[in-house]
């Protein structure tokens, strides 16, 4: 049974979720590190129904590969700020080690935000895909526009 | 010692992080639920050096109040897409129950995205504030602009 909160948002179908994911290039990865949640911004590509990102050694990589489930999120506004949406994938992350995988991934549009060595490719195989779309209230819309400097009343 | 990844990003000072937080209205909350990371979009307000958000009963609330640390993230681009930034707060979340707290929070600009009953106010008291700013590579900038429909070469 939906909570009162969920009752006011539309659940997206899996197809709708993937439409958003394919159009996005940038999301956030949540992993558990030492029993605590961590969030990292990542840019990513979609490859055969999975999400692939590129990273260097560090907390993001070790957290992603710790054996726990990871969560990946993208969000945004639809045209005219009439609605906001959020899509979350949950699944397991694995390092791409196979040569064929790596070669294929080199062709993915994974341009790192910053220059630097980001030699590990990580794939998230989604087990759960969920998304919600919220109708934005007029007050919230004005607030968002104000934040963008587009509403000054 | 920074990893090769971190070496290419500027660390933000606490003041810079809070400048970004005060200008944002929307972020993501990562909590641990049943040993797995979950991410939720939230809109929020800053109140006396803490982040306050409003929610209904549900996974978000129970996860936030489970006693684990929570992580809160905001991100965005600077003007001209010359750089991208991400700020993460980690700390403990607590329900605002005291009448005075609640009354004060009613004045915060916490307009929920969608209509509905969102009666719980939750405060995140930050223990760790960290932020990074990345110079965006030309390739990534074109990619972002292309995603916005602004670069068609």
PDB file of C-alpha atoms in Angstrom:
ATOM      1  CA  UNK A   1       0.000   0.000   0.000  1.00  0.00           C
ATOM      2  CA  UNK A   2       1.485   3.361  -0.936  1.00  0.00           C
ATOM      3  CA  UNK A   3       2.282   5.797   1.819  1.00  0.00           C
ATOM      4  CA  UNK A   4       0.574   9.151   1.723  1.00  0.00           C
ATOM      5  CA  UNK A   5       3.722  10.517   0.157  1.00  0.00           C
ATOM      6  CA  UNK A   6       3.859   7.959  -2.605  1.00  0.00           C
ATOM      7  CA  UNK A   7       0.197   8.316  -3.382  1.00  0.00           C
ATOM      8  CA  UNK A   8       0.840  11.785  -4.803  1.00  0.00           C
ATOM      9  CA  UNK A   9       3.558  10.686  -7.248  1.00  0.00           C
ATOM     10  CA  UNK A  10       3.238   8.633 -10.418  1.00  0.00           C
ATOM     11  CA  UNK A  11       5.296   5.498 -10.570  1.00  0.00           C
ATOM     12  CA  UNK A  12       7.199   5.251 -13.830  1.00  0.00           C
ATOM     13  CA  UNK A  13       7.283   2.077 -15.856  1.00  0.00           C
ATOM     14  CA  UNK A  14      10.613   0.406 -16.491  1.00  0.00           C
ATOM     15  CA  UNK A  15      10.530   1.714 -20.080  1.00  0.00           C
ATOM     16  CA  UNK A  16       9.934   5.251 -18.888  1.00  0.00           C
ATOM     17  CA  UNK A  17      12.822   4.907 -16.415  1.00  0.00           C
ATOM     18  CA  UNK A  18      15.190   3.774 -19.154  1.00  0.00           C
ATOM     19  CA  UNK A  19      14.070   6.599 -21.433  1.00  0.00           C
ATOM     20  CA  UNK A  20      15.242   9.025 -18.766  1.00  0.00           C
ATOM     21  CA  UNK A  21      18.440   7.076 -18.106  1.00  0.00           C
ATOM     22  CA  UNK A  22      19.386   7.005 -21.799  1.00  0.00           C
ATOM     23  CA  UNK A  23      18.950  10.771 -22.062  1.00  0.00           C
ATOM     24  CA  UNK A  24      20.988  11.540 -18.958  1.00  0.00           C
ATOM     25  CA  UNK A  25      24.741  11.560 -18.748  1.00  0.00           C
ATOM     26  CA  UNK A  26      25.222  12.352 -15.150  1.00  0.00           C
ATOM     27  CA  UNK A  27      23.943  10.787 -11.952  1.00  0.00           C
ATOM     28  CA  UNK A  28      24.847   9.898  -8.407  1.00  0.00           C
ATOM     29  CA  UNK A  29      26.091   6.648  -6.970  1.00  0.00           C
ATOM     30  CA  UNK A  30      25.358   5.666  -3.365  1.00  0.00           C
ATOM     31  CA  UNK A  31      27.539   2.989  -1.826  1.00  0.00           C
ATOM     32  CA  UNK A  32      28.157   1.769   1.692  1.00  0.00           C
ATOM     33  CA  UNK A  33      31.651   2.406   3.016  1.00  0.00           C
ATOM     34  CA  UNK A  34      32.474   1.260   6.542  1.00  0.00           C
ATOM     35  CA  UNK A  35      28.783   0.890   7.257  1.00  0.00           C
ATOM     36  CA  UNK A  36      27.944   4.435   6.220  1.00  0.00           C
ATOM     37  CA  UNK A  37      26.296   5.712   3.058  1.00  0.00           C
ATOM     38  CA  UNK A  38      28.429   7.726   0.647  1.00  0.00           C
ATOM     39  CA  UNK A  39      27.249   9.608  -2.445  1.00  0.00           C
ATOM     40  CA  UNK A  40      29.387  10.375  -5.461  1.00  0.00           C
ATOM     41  CA  UNK A  41      28.528  12.223  -8.651  1.00  0.00           C
ATOM     42  CA  UNK A  42      29.317  10.144 -11.718  1.00  0.00           C
ATOM     43  CA  UNK A  43      28.919  10.498 -15.405  1.00  0.00           C
ATOM     44  CA  UNK A  44      27.898   7.320 -17.074  1.00  0.00           C
ATOM     45  CA  UNK A  45      26.818   5.566 -20.218  1.00  0.00           C
ATOM     46  CA  UNK A  46      24.178   2.963 -20.888  1.00  0.00           C
ATOM     47  CA  UNK A  47      25.490  -0.305 -22.271  1.00  0.00           C
ATOM     48  CA  UNK A  48      23.234  -3.278 -22.949  1.00  0.00           C
ATOM     49  CA  UNK A  49      20.766  -2.487 -20.210  1.00  0.00           C
ATOM     50  CA  UNK A  50      23.381  -1.654 -17.623  1.00  0.00           C
ATOM     51  CA  UNK A  51      25.019   1.543 -16.435  1.00  0.00           C
ATOM     52  CA  UNK A  52      28.785   1.854 -16.904  1.00  0.00           C
ATOM     53  CA  UNK A  53      30.997   4.481 -15.341  1.00  0.00           C
ATOM     54  CA  UNK A  54      34.692   5.140 -15.281  1.00  0.00           C
ATOM     55  CA  UNK A  55      36.644   5.888 -12.147  1.00  0.00           C
ATOM     56  CA  UNK A  56      40.066   5.885 -10.588  1.00  0.00           C
ATOM     57  CA  UNK A  57      41.113   3.912  -7.536  1.00  0.00           C
ATOM     58  CA  UNK A  58      39.555   5.328  -4.390  1.00  0.00           C
ATOM     59  CA  UNK A  59      36.569   5.194  -2.103  1.00  0.00           C
ATOM     60  CA  UNK A  60      34.083   5.226  -4.961  1.00  0.00           C
ATOM     61  CA  UNK A  61      35.635   2.187  -6.577  1.00  0.00           C
ATOM     62  CA  UNK A  62      36.202   0.181  -3.414  1.00  0.00           C
ATOM     63  CA  UNK A  63      32.734   1.040  -2.124  1.00  0.00           C
ATOM     64  CA  UNK A  64      31.107   0.059  -5.392  1.00  0.00           C
ATOM     65  CA  UNK A  65      32.914  -3.262  -5.442  1.00  0.00           C
ATOM     66  CA  UNK A  66      32.470  -4.111  -1.758  1.00  0.00           C
ATOM     67  CA  UNK A  67      29.854  -6.738  -2.553  1.00  0.00           C
ATOM     68  CA  UNK A  68      26.973  -4.640  -1.262  1.00  0.00           C
ATOM     69  CA  UNK A  69      24.201  -3.458  -3.453  1.00  0.00           C
ATOM     70  CA  UNK A  70      24.704   0.018  -4.887  1.00  0.00           C
ATOM     71  CA  UNK A  71      22.066   2.600  -5.739  1.00  0.00           C
ATOM     72  CA  UNK A  72      22.281   4.905  -8.719  1.00  0.00           C
ATOM     73  CA  UNK A  73      20.031   7.928  -9.115  1.00  0.00           C
ATOM     74  CA  UNK A  74      19.230  10.507 -11.779  1.00  0.00           C
ATOM     75  CA  UNK A  75      16.664  13.266 -11.557  1.00  0.00           C
ATOM     76  CA  UNK A  76      15.474  16.309 -13.383  1.00  0.00           C
ATOM     77  CA  UNK A  77      12.620  18.503 -14.421  1.00  0.00           C
ATOM     78  CA  UNK A  78      10.371  18.010 -17.397  1.00  0.00           C
ATOM     79  CA  UNK A  79       9.740  20.832 -19.830  1.00  0.00           C
ATOM     80  CA  UNK A  80       8.065  23.894 -18.328  1.00  0.00           C
ATOM     81  CA  UNK A  81       8.838  22.623 -14.837  1.00  0.00           C
ATOM     82  CA  UNK A  82       5.443  20.979 -14.789  1.00  0.00           C
ATOM     83  CA  UNK A  83       6.869  17.886 -13.184  1.00  0.00           C
ATOM     84  CA  UNK A  84      10.023  16.560 -11.615  1.00  0.00           C
ATOM     85  CA  UNK A  85      11.207  13.006 -11.878  1.00  0.00           C
ATOM     86  CA  UNK A  86      13.669  10.713 -10.186  1.00  0.00           C
ATOM     87  CA  UNK A  87      14.865   7.281 -11.280  1.00  0.00           C
ATOM     88  CA  UNK A  88      16.777   4.872  -9.044  1.00  0.00           C
ATOM     89  CA  UNK A  89      18.556   1.684 -10.075  1.00  0.00           C
ATOM     90  CA  UNK A  90      19.678  -0.783  -7.469  1.00  0.00           C
ATOM     91  CA  UNK A  91      21.976  -3.649  -8.251  1.00  0.00           C
ATOM     92  CA  UNK A  92      25.446  -5.027  -8.027  1.00  0.00           C
ATOM     93  CA  UNK A  93      28.543  -3.359  -9.368  1.00  0.00           C
ATOM     94  CA  UNK A  94      31.376  -5.222 -10.996  1.00  0.00           C
ATOM     95  CA  UNK A  95      34.699  -4.274 -12.478  1.00  0.00           C
ATOM     96  CA  UNK A  96      34.990  -4.749 -16.217  1.00  0.00           C
ATOM     97  CA  UNK A  97      38.058  -6.897 -16.551  1.00  0.00           C
ATOM     98  CA  UNK A  98      37.419  -8.974 -19.619  1.00  0.00           C
ATOM     99  CA  UNK A  99      39.254  -7.616 -22.628  1.00  0.00           C
ATOM    100  CA  UNK A 100      36.218  -7.705 -24.818  1.00  0.00           C
ATOM    101  CA  UNK A 101      34.191  -5.793 -22.240  1.00  0.00           C
ATOM    102  CA  UNK A 102      36.940  -3.214 -21.910  1.00  0.00           C
ATOM    103  CA  UNK A 103      37.323  -2.727 -25.618  1.00  0.00           C
ATOM    104  CA  UNK A 104      33.613  -2.264 -26.013  1.00  0.00           C
ATOM    105  CA  UNK A 105      33.507   0.205 -23.142  1.00  0.00           C
ATOM    106  CA  UNK A 106      36.231   2.340 -24.675  1.00  0.00           C
ATOM    107  CA  UNK A 107      33.678   3.176 -27.320  1.00  0.00           C
ATOM    108  CA  UNK A 108      31.115   4.376 -24.790  1.00  0.00           C
ATOM    109  CA  UNK A 109      30.768   8.150 -24.449  1.00  0.00           C
ATOM    110  CA  UNK A 110      32.371   8.198 -21.011  1.00  0.00           C
ATOM    111  CA  UNK A 111      34.120  11.513 -21.012  1.00  0.00           C
ATOM    112  CA  UNK A 112      35.306  12.210 -17.504  1.00  0.00           C
ATOM    113  CA  UNK A 113      34.342  15.584 -16.099  1.00  0.00           C
ATOM    114  CA  UNK A 114      37.919  16.364 -15.338  1.00  0.00           C
ATOM    115  CA  UNK A 115      41.192  15.319 -16.863  1.00  0.00           C
ATOM    116  CA  UNK A 116      43.034  12.602 -14.988  1.00  0.00           C
ATOM    117  CA  UNK A 117      43.572   8.901 -14.900  1.00  0.00           C
ATOM    118  CA  UNK A 118      40.310   7.014 -14.569  1.00  0.00           C
ATOM    119  CA  UNK A 119      41.224   3.574 -15.620  1.00  0.00           C
ATOM    120  CA  UNK A 120      38.591   1.405 -14.024  1.00  0.00           C
ATOM    121  CA  UNK A 121      35.309   0.723 -15.765  1.00  0.00           C
ATOM    122  CA  UNK A 122      32.518  -0.374 -13.468  1.00  0.00           C
ATOM    123  CA  UNK A 123      29.219  -1.842 -14.569  1.00  0.00           C
ATOM    124  CA  UNK A 124      26.040  -1.683 -12.508  1.00  0.00           C
ATOM    125  CA  UNK A 125      23.684  -4.529 -13.347  1.00  0.00           C
ATOM    126  CA  UNK A 126      20.256  -3.346 -12.234  1.00  0.00           C
ATOM    127  CA  UNK A 127      18.119  -5.665 -10.166  1.00  0.00           C
ATOM    128  CA  UNK A 128      15.497  -3.077  -9.292  1.00  0.00           C
ATOM    129  CA  UNK A 129      14.552  -0.105 -11.456  1.00  0.00           C
ATOM    130  CA  UNK A 130      12.091   2.379 -10.054  1.00  0.00           C
ATOM    131  CA  UNK A 131      11.079   5.878 -10.891  1.00  0.00           C
ATOM    132  CA  UNK A 132       8.611   8.476  -9.846  1.00  0.00           C
ATOM    133  CA  UNK A 133       7.256  11.613 -11.419  1.00  0.00           C
ATOM    134  CA  UNK A 134       5.903  14.374  -9.241  1.00  0.00           C
ATOM    135  CA  UNK A 135       3.576  17.125 -10.324  1.00  0.00           C
ATOM    136  CA  UNK A 136       5.272  20.242  -9.060  1.00  0.00           C
ATOM    137  CA  UNK A 137       3.157  22.555  -6.962  1.00  0.00           C
ATOM    138  CA  UNK A 138       2.901  26.169  -8.074  1.00  0.00           C
ATOM    139  CA  UNK A 139       4.746  27.298  -4.992  1.00  0.00           C
ATOM    140  CA  UNK A 140       7.602  24.903  -5.626  1.00  0.00           C
ATOM    141  CA  UNK A 141       7.754  25.923  -9.302  1.00  0.00           C
ATOM    142  CA  UNK A 142       8.075  29.577  -8.375  1.00  0.00           C
ATOM    143  CA  UNK A 143      10.747  28.599  -5.897  1.00  0.00           C
ATOM    144  CA  UNK A 144      12.726  26.707  -8.524  1.00  0.00           C
ATOM    145  CA  UNK A 145      12.387  29.558 -11.026  1.00  0.00           C
ATOM    146  CA  UNK A 146      13.469  32.010  -8.368  1.00  0.00           C
ATOM    147  CA  UNK A 147      16.538  29.844  -7.764  1.00  0.00           C
ATOM    148  CA  UNK A 148      17.300  30.090 -11.480  1.00  0.00           C
ATOM    149  CA  UNK A 149      16.844  33.859 -11.381  1.00  0.00           C
ATOM    150  CA  UNK A 150      13.789  33.573 -13.654  1.00  0.00           C
ATOM    151  CA  UNK A 151      11.042  34.567 -11.253  1.00  0.00           C
ATOM    152  CA  UNK A 152      11.310  37.828  -9.459  1.00  0.00           C
ATOM    153  CA  UNK A 153       7.777  38.684  -8.372  1.00  0.00           C
TER     154      UNK A 153
ATOM    155  CA  UNK B   1      47.352  11.500  -0.043  1.00  0.00           C
ATOM    156  CA  UNK B   2      44.858  12.225  -2.797  1.00  0.00           C
ATOM    157  CA  UNK B   3      44.132   9.557  -5.338  1.00  0.00           C
ATOM    158  CA  UNK B   4      44.828  10.337  -8.959  1.00  0.00           C
ATOM    159  CA  UNK B   5      41.151  11.152  -9.297  1.00  0.00           C
ATOM    160  CA  UNK B   6      41.068  13.562  -6.398  1.00  0.00           C
ATOM    161  CA  UNK B   7      44.243  15.278  -7.517  1.00  0.00           C
ATOM    162  CA  UNK B   8      42.399  16.747 -10.497  1.00  0.00           C
ATOM    163  CA  UNK B   9      39.581  18.286  -8.455  1.00  0.00           C
ATOM    164  CA  UNK B  10      39.688  21.271  -6.109  1.00  0.00           C
ATOM    165  CA  UNK B  11      38.519  20.636  -2.591  1.00  0.00           C
ATOM    166  CA  UNK B  12      36.048  23.251  -1.440  1.00  0.00           C
ATOM    167  CA  UNK B  13      36.330  24.945   1.920  1.00  0.00           C
ATOM    168  CA  UNK B  14      33.485  24.564   4.385  1.00  0.00           C
ATOM    169  CA  UNK B  15      32.399  28.143   3.602  1.00  0.00           C
ATOM    170  CA  UNK B  16      32.311  27.412  -0.115  1.00  0.00           C
ATOM    171  CA  UNK B  17      30.266  24.269   0.546  1.00  0.00           C
ATOM    172  CA  UNK B  18      27.703  26.205   2.570  1.00  0.00           C
ATOM    173  CA  UNK B  19      27.502  28.906  -0.100  1.00  0.00           C
ATOM    174  CA  UNK B  20      26.393  26.214  -2.530  1.00  0.00           C
ATOM    175  CA  UNK B  21      24.033  24.617  -0.007  1.00  0.00           C
ATOM    176  CA  UNK B  22      22.331  27.915   0.803  1.00  0.00           C
ATOM    177  CA  UNK B  23      21.694  28.577  -2.898  1.00  0.00           C
ATOM    178  CA  UNK B  24      20.302  25.109  -3.582  1.00  0.00           C
ATOM    179  CA  UNK B  25      16.806  23.930  -2.759  1.00  0.00           C
ATOM    180  CA  UNK B  26      16.988  20.403  -3.928  1.00  0.00           C
ATOM    181  CA  UNK B  27      19.343  17.531  -3.140  1.00  0.00           C
ATOM    182  CA  UNK B  28      19.545  13.816  -2.570  1.00  0.00           C
ATOM    183  CA  UNK B  29      19.542  11.868   0.637  1.00  0.00           C
ATOM    184  CA  UNK B  30      21.327   8.517   0.917  1.00  0.00           C
ATOM    185  CA  UNK B  31      20.326   6.262   3.785  1.00  0.00           C
ATOM    186  CA  UNK B  32      20.888   2.615   4.619  1.00  0.00           C
ATOM    187  CA  UNK B  33      17.749   0.482   4.632  1.00  0.00           C
ATOM    188  CA  UNK B  34      18.115  -3.215   5.443  1.00  0.00           C
ATOM    189  CA  UNK B  35      21.829  -2.982   4.833  1.00  0.00           C
ATOM    190  CA  UNK B  36      21.449  -1.484   1.368  1.00  0.00           C
ATOM    191  CA  UNK B  37      21.938   2.087   0.200  1.00  0.00           C
ATOM    192  CA  UNK B  38      18.865   4.013  -0.919  1.00  0.00           C
ATOM    193  CA  UNK B  39      18.766   7.447  -2.570  1.00  0.00           C
ATOM    194  CA  UNK B  40      15.851   9.858  -2.397  1.00  0.00           C
ATOM    195  CA  UNK B  41      15.439  13.297  -3.929  1.00  0.00           C
ATOM    196  CA  UNK B  42      14.527  15.895  -1.324  1.00  0.00           C
ATOM    197  CA  UNK B  43      13.934  19.573  -1.239  1.00  0.00           C
ATOM    198  CA  UNK B  44      15.341  21.174   1.810  1.00  0.00           C
ATOM    199  CA  UNK B  45      16.072  24.347   3.691  1.00  0.00           C
ATOM    200  CA  UNK B  46      19.067  25.482   5.676  1.00  0.00           C
ATOM    201  CA  UNK B  47      18.366  26.219   9.309  1.00  0.00           C
ATOM    202  CA  UNK B  48      21.111  27.238  11.733  1.00  0.00           C
ATOM    203  CA  UNK B  49      23.852  25.297  10.023  1.00  0.00           C
ATOM    204  CA  UNK B  50      21.770  22.203   9.480  1.00  0.00           C
ATOM    205  CA  UNK B  51      19.676  20.886   6.623  1.00  0.00           C
ATOM    206  CA  UNK B  52      15.958  20.374   7.253  1.00  0.00           C
ATOM    207  CA  UNK B  53      13.568  18.480   5.028  1.00  0.00           C
ATOM    208  CA  UNK B  54       9.951  17.494   5.235  1.00  0.00           C
ATOM    209  CA  UNK B  55       8.653  14.041   4.527  1.00  0.00           C
ATOM    210  CA  UNK B  56       5.808  11.643   5.114  1.00  0.00           C
ATOM    211  CA  UNK B  57       6.061   8.297   6.828  1.00  0.00           C
ATOM    212  CA  UNK B  58       7.875   5.788   4.660  1.00  0.00           C
ATOM    213  CA  UNK B  59      11.248   4.344   3.767  1.00  0.00           C
ATOM    214  CA  UNK B  60      12.894   7.733   3.571  1.00  0.00           C
ATOM    215  CA  UNK B  61      11.859   8.653   7.080  1.00  0.00           C
ATOM    216  CA  UNK B  62      12.574   5.301   8.698  1.00  0.00           C
ATOM    217  CA  UNK B  63      15.913   5.044   6.882  1.00  0.00           C
ATOM    218  CA  UNK B  64      16.924   8.529   7.917  1.00  0.00           C
ATOM    219  CA  UNK B  65      16.071   7.847  11.545  1.00  0.00           C
ATOM    220  CA  UNK B  66      17.561   4.361  11.740  1.00  0.00           C
ATOM    221  CA  UNK B  67      20.519   5.570  13.772  1.00  0.00           C
ATOM    222  CA  UNK B  68      22.970   5.253  10.908  1.00  0.00           C
ATOM    223  CA  UNK B  69      24.755   8.190   9.439  1.00  0.00           C
ATOM    224  CA  UNK B  70      23.042   9.721   6.419  1.00  0.00           C
ATOM    225  CA  UNK B  71      24.650  11.421   3.446  1.00  0.00           C
ATOM    226  CA  UNK B  72      23.169  14.421   1.675  1.00  0.00           C
ATOM    227  CA  UNK B  73      24.407  15.610  -1.691  1.00  0.00           C
ATOM    228  CA  UNK B  74      23.886  18.565  -3.995  1.00  0.00           C
ATOM    229  CA  UNK B  75      25.616  19.237  -7.267  1.00  0.00           C
ATOM    230  CA  UNK B  76      25.516  21.544 -10.235  1.00  0.00           C
ATOM    231  CA  UNK B  77      27.402  23.446 -12.850  1.00  0.00           C
ATOM    232  CA  UNK B  78      28.958  26.853 -12.483  1.00  0.00           C
ATOM    233  CA  UNK B  79      28.263  29.584 -15.022  1.00  0.00           C
ATOM    234  CA  UNK B  80      29.378  28.804 -18.557  1.00  0.00           C
ATOM    235  CA  UNK B  81      29.787  25.143 -17.641  1.00  0.00           C
ATOM    236  CA  UNK B  82      33.418  25.841 -16.861  1.00  0.00           C
ATOM    237  CA  UNK B  83      33.233  23.682 -13.774  1.00  0.00           C
ATOM    238  CA  UNK B  84      30.978  21.264 -11.979  1.00  0.00           C
ATOM    239  CA  UNK B  85      30.721  20.940  -8.247  1.00  0.00           C
ATOM    240  CA  UNK B  86      29.395  18.511  -5.699  1.00  0.00           C
ATOM    241  CA  UNK B  87      28.902  18.987  -1.961  1.00  0.00           C
ATOM    242  CA  UNK B  88      28.254  16.152   0.486  1.00  0.00           C
ATOM    243  CA  UNK B  89      27.180  16.445   4.110  1.00  0.00           C
ATOM    244  CA  UNK B  90      27.368  13.450   6.388  1.00  0.00           C
ATOM    245  CA  UNK B  91      25.782  13.387   9.777  1.00  0.00           C
ATOM    246  CA  UNK B  92      22.930  12.169  11.878  1.00  0.00           C
ATOM    247  CA  UNK B  93      19.279  12.790  11.165  1.00  0.00           C
ATOM    248  CA  UNK B  94      16.723  13.480  13.850  1.00  0.00           C
ATOM    249  CA  UNK B  95      13.024  14.114  13.913  1.00  0.00           C
ATOM    250  CA  UNK B  96      11.999  17.596  14.946  1.00  0.00           C
ATOM    251  CA  UNK B  97       9.595  16.958  17.753  1.00  0.00           C
ATOM    252  CA  UNK B  98       9.984  19.907  20.016  1.00  0.00           C
ATOM    253  CA  UNK B  99       7.195  22.424  19.541  1.00  0.00           C
ATOM    254  CA  UNK B 100       9.531  25.333  19.249  1.00  0.00           C
ATOM    255  CA  UNK B 101      11.580  23.537  16.604  1.00  0.00           C
ATOM    256  CA  UNK B 102       8.455  22.688  14.679  1.00  0.00           C
ATOM    257  CA  UNK B 103       7.068  26.179  14.820  1.00  0.00           C
ATOM    258  CA  UNK B 104      10.367  27.571  13.611  1.00  0.00           C
ATOM    259  CA  UNK B 105      10.504  25.054  10.797  1.00  0.00           C
ATOM    260  CA  UNK B 106       7.053  25.999   9.565  1.00  0.00           C
ATOM    261  CA  UNK B 107       8.647  29.266   8.549  1.00  0.00           C
ATOM    262  CA  UNK B 108      11.304  27.575   6.470  1.00  0.00           C
ATOM    263  CA  UNK B 109      10.765  27.620   2.702  1.00  0.00           C
ATOM    264  CA  UNK B 110      10.045  23.904   2.548  1.00  0.00           C
ATOM    265  CA  UNK B 111       7.566  23.679  -0.249  1.00  0.00           C
ATOM    266  CA  UNK B 112       7.065  20.057  -1.127  1.00  0.00           C
ATOM    267  CA  UNK B 113       7.430  19.191  -4.792  1.00  0.00           C
ATOM    268  CA  UNK B 114       4.044  17.597  -4.802  1.00  0.00           C
ATOM    269  CA  UNK B 115       0.874  18.108  -2.854  1.00  0.00           C
ATOM    270  CA  UNK B 116       0.276  15.648  -0.063  1.00  0.00           C
ATOM    271  CA  UNK B 117       0.772  15.137   3.607  1.00  0.00           C
ATOM    272  CA  UNK B 118       4.378  15.519   4.604  1.00  0.00           C
ATOM    273  CA  UNK B 119       4.158  16.048   8.274  1.00  0.00           C
ATOM    274  CA  UNK B 120       7.558  15.018   9.551  1.00  0.00           C
ATOM    275  CA  UNK B 121      10.397  17.491   9.689  1.00  0.00           C
ATOM    276  CA  UNK B 122      13.837  15.925   9.787  1.00  0.00           C
ATOM    277  CA  UNK B 123      17.062  17.725  10.596  1.00  0.00           C
ATOM    278  CA  UNK B 124      20.470  16.580   9.415  1.00  0.00           C
ATOM    279  CA  UNK B 125      23.225  17.782  11.712  1.00  0.00           C
ATOM    280  CA  UNK B 126      26.385  17.688   9.642  1.00  0.00           C
ATOM    281  CA  UNK B 127      29.476  16.082  11.088  1.00  0.00           C
ATOM    282  CA  UNK B 128      31.476  16.112   7.878  1.00  0.00           C
ATOM    283  CA  UNK B 129      31.090  18.655   5.087  1.00  0.00           C
ATOM    284  CA  UNK B 130      33.074  18.143   1.934  1.00  0.00           C
ATOM    285  CA  UNK B 131      32.917  19.474  -1.555  1.00  0.00           C
ATOM    286  CA  UNK B 132      34.800  19.308  -4.782  1.00  0.00           C
ATOM    287  CA  UNK B 133      34.894  21.414  -7.895  1.00  0.00           C
ATOM    288  CA  UNK B 134      35.960  19.878 -11.160  1.00  0.00           C
ATOM    289  CA  UNK B 135      37.186  21.731 -14.211  1.00  0.00           C
ATOM    290  CA  UNK B 136      35.089  20.294 -17.008  1.00  0.00           C
ATOM    291  CA  UNK B 137      36.947  18.984 -20.001  1.00  0.00           C
ATOM    292  CA  UNK B 138      35.987  20.395 -23.403  1.00  0.00           C
ATOM    293  CA  UNK B 139      34.673  17.020 -24.484  1.00  0.00           C
ATOM    294  CA  UNK B 140      32.472  16.720 -21.425  1.00  0.00           C
ATOM    295  CA  UNK B 141      31.210  20.298 -21.865  1.00  0.00           C
ATOM    296  CA  UNK B 142      30.148  19.583 -25.441  1.00  0.00           C
ATOM    297  CA  UNK B 143      28.493  16.440 -24.185  1.00  0.00           C
ATOM    298  CA  UNK B 144      26.521  18.334 -21.545  1.00  0.00           C
ATOM    299  CA  UNK B 145      25.515  21.026 -24.032  1.00  0.00           C
ATOM    300  CA  UNK B 146      24.466  18.363 -26.479  1.00  0.00           C
ATOM    301  CA  UNK B 147      22.300  16.837 -23.757  1.00  0.00           C
ATOM    302  CA  UNK B 148      20.671  20.247 -23.319  1.00  0.00           C
ATOM    303  CA  UNK B 149      20.133  20.529 -27.070  1.00  0.00           C
ATOM    304  CA  UNK B 150      22.554  23.474 -27.203  1.00  0.00           C
ATOM    305  CA  UNK B 151      25.411  21.934 -29.128  1.00  0.00           C
ATOM    306  CA  UNK B 152      24.713  20.370 -32.462  1.00  0.00           C
ATOM    307  CA  UNK B 153      28.052  20.279 -34.268  1.00  0.00           C
TER     308      UNK B 153
END
